[in-house]
Amino acid sequence: MWKEAMAHLHKISTEEVDSYVDQCHKKYGNLLTLDQQRNYIRAVIEADHPFQYFQFTGRVFRFRRSNLFWLPDVPKWFRKFYNEDGCKIHEYIHNQKRTQMGYISFSYSVKKGCDKDDYIVNIDPCGIMAIPRELFEKCYNKNEIALYEYCIIQCYL
């Protein structure tokens, strides 16, 4: 199940994950523990096929209602989902505080909204969705199965 979760999280085939497992075994043989093997495999997969995620800070645009001025911490892969695939971005200005805050909603997920500090991920077959910060930080690079299962439940519930 771990190989399947890694494949879906990194948008690669299970055969590719198997090739990284074989690469690890050729390089280290039986010298590594299971946790060490998984850490090695995580690192090489992440280097070749980065997991698409970022932490939502509450804003995505430099100026209100303009998709021409994305903030630099918003990755390019996310920008193509703007107002597509059930992703809507709403930003507003707090007049009293003179701050700009945003909210992202997802149509195809049980967790419809993305609040500040949530993580936004892009995985197969679910697409983009929000994951609460606590869960993401608990599972990322530690328990891919739990992270993937959360996404599947949110997507198909």
Coordinates of C-alpha atoms in Angstrom, one line a residue:
M1 CA 0.0 0.0 0.0
W2 CA 2.9 2.4 0.7
K3 CA 4.1 2.1 -2.9
E4 CA 0.6 2.9 -4.2
A5 CA 0.4 5.9 -1.9
M6 CA 3.8 7.2 -3.0
A7 CA 2.8 6.8 -6.6
H8 CA -0.4 8.7 -6.3
L9 CA 1.1 11.5 -4.1
H10 CA 3.9 12.1 -6.6
K11 CA 1.9 11.4 -9.8
I12 CA 4.0 8.5 -11.0
S13 CA 3.3 4.9 -11.7
T14 CA 3.8 2.1 -9.2
E15 CA 6.4 0.6 -11.6
E16 CA 8.5 3.8 -11.2
V17 CA 8.3 3.4 -7.4
D18 CA 9.4 -0.2 -7.8
S19 CA 12.4 1.0 -9.9
Y20 CA 13.4 3.3 -7.1
V21 CA 13.1 0.4 -4.6
D22 CA 15.3 -1.7 -6.9
Q23 CA 17.8 1.2 -7.1
C24 CA 18.0 1.3 -3.3
H25 CA 18.5 -2.4 -3.1
K26 CA 21.3 -2.4 -5.7
K27 CA 23.0 0.5 -3.9
Y28 CA 22.7 -0.7 -0.3
G29 CA 21.7 -4.3 -0.4
N30 CA 20.3 -5.4 2.9
L31 CA 22.3 -2.8 5.0
L32 CA 19.3 -0.5 5.5
T33 CA 16.4 -0.9 7.8
L34 CA 12.9 -0.5 6.4
D35 CA 12.7 3.1 7.6
Q36 CA 16.0 3.9 6.1
Q37 CA 15.0 2.4 2.8
R38 CA 11.8 4.4 2.8
N39 CA 13.7 7.6 3.6
Y40 CA 16.1 7.0 0.7
I41 CA 13.2 6.2 -1.7
R42 CA 11.3 9.3 -0.5
A43 CA 14.3 11.5 -1.2
V44 CA 15.0 10.2 -4.7
I45 CA 11.4 10.3 -5.7
E46 CA 11.0 13.9 -4.3
A47 CA 14.1 15.0 -6.2
D48 CA 12.8 13.6 -9.5
H49 CA 9.0 14.1 -9.0
P50 CA 8.3 16.7 -6.4
F51 CA 5.1 16.4 -4.4
Q52 CA 2.8 19.3 -5.4
Y53 CA 1.8 21.1 -2.2
F54 CA 2.0 24.5 -0.6
Q55 CA 0.8 26.1 2.6
F56 CA -1.9 28.7 2.1
T57 CA -1.0 31.9 3.9
G58 CA -4.4 33.5 3.5
R59 CA -3.5 35.3 0.3
V60 CA -2.6 34.4 -3.3
F61 CA -2.7 37.7 -5.1
R62 CA -0.6 40.8 -4.6
F63 CA -3.5 43.1 -5.5
R64 CA -7.2 42.4 -4.9
R65 CA -9.1 40.6 -7.7
S66 CA -6.2 40.3 -10.1
N67 CA -4.7 37.1 -11.3
L68 CA -1.9 38.9 -12.9
F69 CA 0.0 39.5 -9.7
W70 CA 0.4 36.2 -8.0
L71 CA 2.4 36.2 -4.8
P72 CA 5.7 34.5 -5.2
D73 CA 5.0 31.7 -2.7
V74 CA 2.1 30.4 -4.8
P75 CA 3.5 27.7 -7.0
K76 CA 3.0 27.7 -10.8
W77 CA 1.3 24.4 -10.8
F78 CA -1.5 25.8 -8.6
R79 CA -2.1 28.9 -10.8
K80 CA -3.6 26.9 -13.6
F81 CA -6.4 25.8 -11.3
Y82 CA -7.6 29.3 -10.7
N83 CA -11.4 29.3 -11.3
E84 CA -11.2 25.9 -12.9
D85 CA -11.8 22.4 -11.7
G86 CA -14.0 23.5 -8.9
C87 CA -11.4 25.8 -7.3
K88 CA -12.6 29.3 -6.5
I89 CA -10.4 32.0 -5.0
H90 CA -12.0 34.8 -3.0
E91 CA -10.0 37.7 -1.6
Y92 CA -11.2 40.7 0.3
I93 CA -9.6 43.6 2.2
H94 CA -10.3 44.2 5.9
N95 CA -10.9 48.0 5.8
Q96 CA -10.2 48.5 9.5
K97 CA -7.0 46.6 9.5
R98 CA -5.9 47.4 5.9
T99 CA -5.1 43.8 5.4
Q100 CA -6.0 41.5 2.5
M101 CA -7.2 38.0 3.3
G102 CA -8.4 35.2 1.1
Y103 CA -10.4 32.1 1.0
I104 CA -10.2 29.2 -1.4
S105 CA -13.1 26.8 -2.0
F106 CA -13.0 23.4 -3.6
S107 CA -16.2 21.9 -5.2
Y108 CA -14.9 18.3 -5.4
S109 CA -13.8 17.8 -1.8
V110 CA -15.7 17.2 1.4
K111 CA -13.4 19.8 3.0
K112 CA -14.8 22.5 0.8
G113 CA -12.7 25.4 2.1
C114 CA -9.1 26.1 2.6
D115 CA -8.3 28.2 5.6
K116 CA -5.1 30.1 6.5
D117 CA -2.3 27.6 7.3
D118 CA -4.0 24.6 5.5
Y119 CA -2.0 22.9 2.9
I120 CA -3.1 22.6 -0.7
V121 CA -2.1 19.4 -2.5
N122 CA -2.5 18.0 -6.0
I123 CA -2.6 14.2 -6.1
D124 CA -4.0 11.5 -8.4
P125 CA -6.8 10.8 -8.9
C126 CA -8.4 13.5 -6.7
G127 CA -6.8 16.7 -8.1
I128 CA -6.4 19.7 -5.8
M129 CA -7.7 19.8 -2.3
A130 CA -7.1 21.2 1.2
I131 CA -5.6 19.3 4.1
P132 CA -5.6 20.6 7.6
R133 CA -2.1 21.8 8.7
E134 CA -1.9 19.4 11.7
L135 CA -2.7 16.3 9.6
F136 CA -0.3 17.3 6.8
E137 CA 2.6 18.0 9.0
K138 CA 2.0 14.8 11.0
C139 CA 1.9 12.6 7.8
Y140 CA 4.2 14.3 5.2
N141 CA 7.3 12.2 4.7
K142 CA 6.3 10.0 7.6
N143 CA 3.0 8.3 6.9
E144 CA 2.1 8.6 3.2
I145 CA -0.6 5.9 3.5
A146 CA -2.6 8.0 6.1
L147 CA -2.1 11.2 4.0
Y148 CA -3.3 9.4 0.8
E149 CA -6.3 7.7 2.6
Y150 CA -7.4 11.1 4.0
C151 CA -7.4 12.5 0.5
I152 CA -9.3 9.6 -1.0
I153 CA -11.9 9.9 1.8
Q154 CA -12.3 13.6 1.2
C155 CA -12.6 13.1 -2.5
Y156 CA -15.1 10.2 -2.7
L157 CA -17.2 10.7 0.5

